[in-house]
PDB file of C-alpha atoms in Angstrom:
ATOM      1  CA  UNK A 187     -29.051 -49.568 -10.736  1.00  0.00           C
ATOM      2  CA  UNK A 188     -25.336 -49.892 -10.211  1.00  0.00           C
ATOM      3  CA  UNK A 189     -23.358 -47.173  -8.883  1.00  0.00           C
ATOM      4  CA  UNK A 190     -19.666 -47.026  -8.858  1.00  0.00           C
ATOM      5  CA  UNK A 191     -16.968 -44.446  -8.817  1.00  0.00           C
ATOM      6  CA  UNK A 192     -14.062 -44.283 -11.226  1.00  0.00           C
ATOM      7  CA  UNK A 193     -11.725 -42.344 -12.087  1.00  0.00           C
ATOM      8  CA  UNK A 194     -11.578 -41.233 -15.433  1.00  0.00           C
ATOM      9  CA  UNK A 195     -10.999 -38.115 -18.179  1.00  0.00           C
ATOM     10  CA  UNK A 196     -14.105 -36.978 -19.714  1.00  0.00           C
ATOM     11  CA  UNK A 197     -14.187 -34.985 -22.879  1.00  0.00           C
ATOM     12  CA  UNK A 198     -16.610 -33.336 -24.703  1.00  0.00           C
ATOM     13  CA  UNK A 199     -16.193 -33.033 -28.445  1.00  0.00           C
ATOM     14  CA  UNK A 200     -19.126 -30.257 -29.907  1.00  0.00           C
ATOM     15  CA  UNK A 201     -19.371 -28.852 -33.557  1.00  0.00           C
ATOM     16  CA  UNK A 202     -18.859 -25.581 -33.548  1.00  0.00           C
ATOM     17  CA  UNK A 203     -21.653 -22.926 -34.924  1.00  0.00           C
ATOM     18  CA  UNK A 204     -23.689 -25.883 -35.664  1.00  0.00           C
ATOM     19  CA  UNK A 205     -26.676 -23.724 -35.353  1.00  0.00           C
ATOM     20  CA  UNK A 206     -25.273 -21.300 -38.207  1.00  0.00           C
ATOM     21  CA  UNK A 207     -25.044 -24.941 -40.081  1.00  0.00           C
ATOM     22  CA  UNK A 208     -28.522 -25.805 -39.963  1.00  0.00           C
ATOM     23  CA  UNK A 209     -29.836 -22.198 -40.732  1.00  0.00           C
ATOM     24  CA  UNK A 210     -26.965 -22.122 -44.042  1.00  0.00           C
ATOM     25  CA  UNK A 211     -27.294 -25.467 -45.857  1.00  0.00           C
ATOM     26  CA  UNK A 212     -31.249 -26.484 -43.681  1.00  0.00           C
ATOM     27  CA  UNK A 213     -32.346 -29.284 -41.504  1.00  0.00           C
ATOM     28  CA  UNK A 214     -31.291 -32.653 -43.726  1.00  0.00           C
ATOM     29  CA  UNK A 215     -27.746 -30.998 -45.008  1.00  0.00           C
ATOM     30  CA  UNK A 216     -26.820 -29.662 -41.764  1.00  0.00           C
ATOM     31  CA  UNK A 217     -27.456 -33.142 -40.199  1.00  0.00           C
ATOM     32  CA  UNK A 218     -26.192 -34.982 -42.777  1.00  0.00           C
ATOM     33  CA  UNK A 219     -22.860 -33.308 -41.977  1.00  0.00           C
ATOM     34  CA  UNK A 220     -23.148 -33.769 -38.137  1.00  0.00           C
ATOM     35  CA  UNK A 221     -23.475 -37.343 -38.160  1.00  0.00           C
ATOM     36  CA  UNK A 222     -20.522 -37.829 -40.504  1.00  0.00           C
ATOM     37  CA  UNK A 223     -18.754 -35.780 -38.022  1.00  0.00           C
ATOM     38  CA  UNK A 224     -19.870 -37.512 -35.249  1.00  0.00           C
ATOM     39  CA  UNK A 225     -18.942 -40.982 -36.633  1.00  0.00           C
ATOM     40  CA  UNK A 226     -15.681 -39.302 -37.646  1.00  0.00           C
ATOM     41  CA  UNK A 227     -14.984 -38.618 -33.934  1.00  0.00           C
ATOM     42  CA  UNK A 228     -16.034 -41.971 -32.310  1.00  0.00           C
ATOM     43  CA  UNK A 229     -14.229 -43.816 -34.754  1.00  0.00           C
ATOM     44  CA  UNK A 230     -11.540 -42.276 -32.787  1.00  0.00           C
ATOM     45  CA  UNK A 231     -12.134 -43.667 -29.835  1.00  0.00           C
ATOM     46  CA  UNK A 232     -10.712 -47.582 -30.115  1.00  0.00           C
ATOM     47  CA  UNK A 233      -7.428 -46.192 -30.923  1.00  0.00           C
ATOM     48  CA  UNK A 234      -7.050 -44.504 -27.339  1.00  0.00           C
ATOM     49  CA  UNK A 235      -9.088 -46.963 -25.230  1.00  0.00           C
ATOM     50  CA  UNK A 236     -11.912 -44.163 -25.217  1.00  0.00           C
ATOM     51  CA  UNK A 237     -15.675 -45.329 -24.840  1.00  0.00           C
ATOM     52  CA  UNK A 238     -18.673 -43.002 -25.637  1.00  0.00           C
ATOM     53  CA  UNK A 239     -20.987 -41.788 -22.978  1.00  0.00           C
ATOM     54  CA  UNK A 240     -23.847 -40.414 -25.867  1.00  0.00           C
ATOM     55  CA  UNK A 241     -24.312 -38.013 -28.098  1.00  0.00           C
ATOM     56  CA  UNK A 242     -26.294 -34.215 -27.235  1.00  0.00           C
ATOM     57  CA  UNK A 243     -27.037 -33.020 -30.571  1.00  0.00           C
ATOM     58  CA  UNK A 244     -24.420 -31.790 -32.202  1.00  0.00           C
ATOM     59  CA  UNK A 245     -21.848 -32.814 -28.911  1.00  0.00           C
ATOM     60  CA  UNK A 246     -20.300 -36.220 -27.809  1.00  0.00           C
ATOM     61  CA  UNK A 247     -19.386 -37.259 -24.591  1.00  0.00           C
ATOM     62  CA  UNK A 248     -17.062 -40.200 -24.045  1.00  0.00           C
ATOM     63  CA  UNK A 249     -14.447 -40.992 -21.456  1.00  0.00           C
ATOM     64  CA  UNK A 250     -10.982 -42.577 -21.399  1.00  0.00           C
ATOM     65  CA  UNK A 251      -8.626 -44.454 -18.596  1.00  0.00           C
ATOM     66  CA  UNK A 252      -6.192 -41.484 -18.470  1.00  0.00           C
ATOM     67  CA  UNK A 253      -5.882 -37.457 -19.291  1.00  0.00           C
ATOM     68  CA  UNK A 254      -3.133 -38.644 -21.796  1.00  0.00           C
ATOM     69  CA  UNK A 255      -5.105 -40.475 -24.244  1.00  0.00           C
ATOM     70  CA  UNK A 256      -7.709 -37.960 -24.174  1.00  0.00           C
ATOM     71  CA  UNK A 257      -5.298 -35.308 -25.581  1.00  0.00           C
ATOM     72  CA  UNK A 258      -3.999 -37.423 -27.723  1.00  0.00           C
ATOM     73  CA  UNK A 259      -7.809 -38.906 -28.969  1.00  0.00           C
ATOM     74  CA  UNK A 260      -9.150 -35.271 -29.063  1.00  0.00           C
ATOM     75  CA  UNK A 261      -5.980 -33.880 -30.956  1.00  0.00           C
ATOM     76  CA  UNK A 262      -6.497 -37.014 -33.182  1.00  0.00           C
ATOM     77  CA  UNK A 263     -10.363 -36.156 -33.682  1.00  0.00           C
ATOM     78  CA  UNK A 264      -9.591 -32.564 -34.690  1.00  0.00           C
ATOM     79  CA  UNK A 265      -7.584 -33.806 -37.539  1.00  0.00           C
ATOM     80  CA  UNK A 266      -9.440 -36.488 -38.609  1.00  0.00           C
ATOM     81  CA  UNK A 267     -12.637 -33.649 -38.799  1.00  0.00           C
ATOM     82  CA  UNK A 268     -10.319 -31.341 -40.993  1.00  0.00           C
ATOM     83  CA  UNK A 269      -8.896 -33.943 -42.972  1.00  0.00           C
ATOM     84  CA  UNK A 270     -12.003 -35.418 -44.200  1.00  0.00           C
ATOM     85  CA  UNK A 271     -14.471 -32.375 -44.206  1.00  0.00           C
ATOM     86  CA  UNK A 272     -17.512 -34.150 -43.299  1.00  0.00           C
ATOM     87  CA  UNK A 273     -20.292 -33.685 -46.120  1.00  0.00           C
ATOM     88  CA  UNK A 274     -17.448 -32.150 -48.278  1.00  0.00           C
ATOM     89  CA  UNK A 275     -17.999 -29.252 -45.876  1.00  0.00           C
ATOM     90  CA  UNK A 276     -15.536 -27.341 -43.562  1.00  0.00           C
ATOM     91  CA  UNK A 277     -16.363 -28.096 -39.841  1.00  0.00           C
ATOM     92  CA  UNK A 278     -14.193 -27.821 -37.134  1.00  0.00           C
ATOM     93  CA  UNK A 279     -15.042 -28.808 -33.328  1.00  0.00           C
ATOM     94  CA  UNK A 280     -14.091 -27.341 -29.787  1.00  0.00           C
ATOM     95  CA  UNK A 281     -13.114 -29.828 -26.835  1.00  0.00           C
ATOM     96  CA  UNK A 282     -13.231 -29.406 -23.190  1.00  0.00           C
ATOM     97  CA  UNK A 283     -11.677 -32.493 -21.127  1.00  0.00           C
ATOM     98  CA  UNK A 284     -11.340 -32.960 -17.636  1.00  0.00           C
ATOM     99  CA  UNK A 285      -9.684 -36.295 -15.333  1.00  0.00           C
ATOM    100  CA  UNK A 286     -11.182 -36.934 -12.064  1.00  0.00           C
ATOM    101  CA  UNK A 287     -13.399 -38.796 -10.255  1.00  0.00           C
ATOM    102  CA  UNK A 288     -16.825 -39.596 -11.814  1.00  0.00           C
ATOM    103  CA  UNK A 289     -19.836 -41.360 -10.246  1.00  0.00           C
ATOM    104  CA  UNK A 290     -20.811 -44.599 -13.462  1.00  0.00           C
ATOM    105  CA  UNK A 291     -24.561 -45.110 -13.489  1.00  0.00           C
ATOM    106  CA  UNK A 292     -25.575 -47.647 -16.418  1.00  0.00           C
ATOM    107  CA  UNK A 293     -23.262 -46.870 -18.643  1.00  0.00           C
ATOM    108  CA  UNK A 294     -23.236 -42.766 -18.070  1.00  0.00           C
ATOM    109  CA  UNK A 295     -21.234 -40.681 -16.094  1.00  0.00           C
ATOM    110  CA  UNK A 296     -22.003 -37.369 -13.860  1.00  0.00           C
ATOM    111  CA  UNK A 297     -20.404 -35.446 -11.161  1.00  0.00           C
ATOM    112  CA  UNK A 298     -18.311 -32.431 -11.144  1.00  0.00           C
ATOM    113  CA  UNK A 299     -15.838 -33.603 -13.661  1.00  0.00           C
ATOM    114  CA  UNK A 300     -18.557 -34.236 -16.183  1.00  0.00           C
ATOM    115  CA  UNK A 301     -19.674 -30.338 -15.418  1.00  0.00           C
ATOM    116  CA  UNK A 302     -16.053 -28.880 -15.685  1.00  0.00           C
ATOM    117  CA  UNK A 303     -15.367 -30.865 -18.838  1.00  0.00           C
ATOM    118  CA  UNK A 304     -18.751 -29.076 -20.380  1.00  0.00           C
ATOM    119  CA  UNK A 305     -17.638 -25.902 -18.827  1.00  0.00           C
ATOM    120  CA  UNK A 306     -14.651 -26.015 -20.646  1.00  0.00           C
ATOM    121  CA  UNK A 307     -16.339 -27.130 -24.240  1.00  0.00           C
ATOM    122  CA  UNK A 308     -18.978 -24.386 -23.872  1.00  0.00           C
ATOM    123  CA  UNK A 309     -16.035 -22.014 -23.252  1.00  0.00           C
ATOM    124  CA  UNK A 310     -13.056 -23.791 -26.252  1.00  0.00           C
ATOM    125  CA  UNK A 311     -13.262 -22.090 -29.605  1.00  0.00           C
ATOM    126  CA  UNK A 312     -13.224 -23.310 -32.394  1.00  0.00           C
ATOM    127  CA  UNK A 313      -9.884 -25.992 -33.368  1.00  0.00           C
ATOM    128  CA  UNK A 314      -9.362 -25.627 -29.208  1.00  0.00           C
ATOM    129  CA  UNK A 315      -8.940 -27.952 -26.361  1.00  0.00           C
ATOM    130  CA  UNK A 316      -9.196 -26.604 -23.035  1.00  0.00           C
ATOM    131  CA  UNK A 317      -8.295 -28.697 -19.787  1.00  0.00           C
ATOM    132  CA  UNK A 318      -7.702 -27.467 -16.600  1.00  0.00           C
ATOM    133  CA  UNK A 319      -4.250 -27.129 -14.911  1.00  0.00           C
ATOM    134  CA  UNK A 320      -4.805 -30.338 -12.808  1.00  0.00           C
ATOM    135  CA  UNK A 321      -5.455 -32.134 -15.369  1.00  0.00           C
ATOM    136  CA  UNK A 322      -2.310 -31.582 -16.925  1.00  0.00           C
ATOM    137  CA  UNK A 323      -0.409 -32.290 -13.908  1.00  0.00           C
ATOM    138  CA  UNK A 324      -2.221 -35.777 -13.695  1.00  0.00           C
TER     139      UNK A 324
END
């Protein structure tokens, strides 16, 4: 197993009240519209050099050479999301993102800017993007 640090922005892209989703329109619906969503968002990802980690459910997580193009790829995904309503359904998504260092295991990524980037998405509301202030100084 391969270990290797980079440096990297992560971002986390999440559907927001997905729950509410499933209990509204039930199981198939509800997913139906999640992985339109979700292809929606990592169809994004080419255009800004990004690369997806995996999906959690309703979340993605995917990673990109600077903190630049992950604005720019997570601005991109909130308008492609509104644009197209997934299942002719209005969804919107909340992004956290984070740049630092991050320790690449097969493919995935952890360390502590994986966990502020999820801080940050559990914290974004809805249409939001939420990075921290040394990110943006990056």
């Amino acid at each position: 197993m391969a270990r290797e640090t980079h440096t990297l922005a992560v971002l986390f892209a999440d559907i927001t009240h997905s729950t509410a989703l499933y209990q509204q329109l039930g199981d198939v619906a509800a997913r139906n519209i999640v992985n339109a969503c979700i292809t929606l968002i990592s169809g994004v990802l080419p255009r800004y050099q990004g690369r997806l980690v995996k999906t959690i459910g309703d979340e993605v997580m995917c990673v990109f050479p600077t903190a630049d193009q992950a604005v720019l790829a997570g601005s991109d995904m909130q308008a492609q999301v509104v644009a197209h309503r997934p299942g002719n359904y209005p969804v919107s998504i909340h992004i956290g993102l984070h740049y630092g260092a991050v320790l690449v295991e097969d493919d995935d990524v952890f360390g502590d800017t994986v966990n502020v980037a999820a801080y940050l998405t559990a914290v974004a509301s809805a249409e939001q993007i939420l990075t921290t202030q040394a990110t943006e100084q990056c």
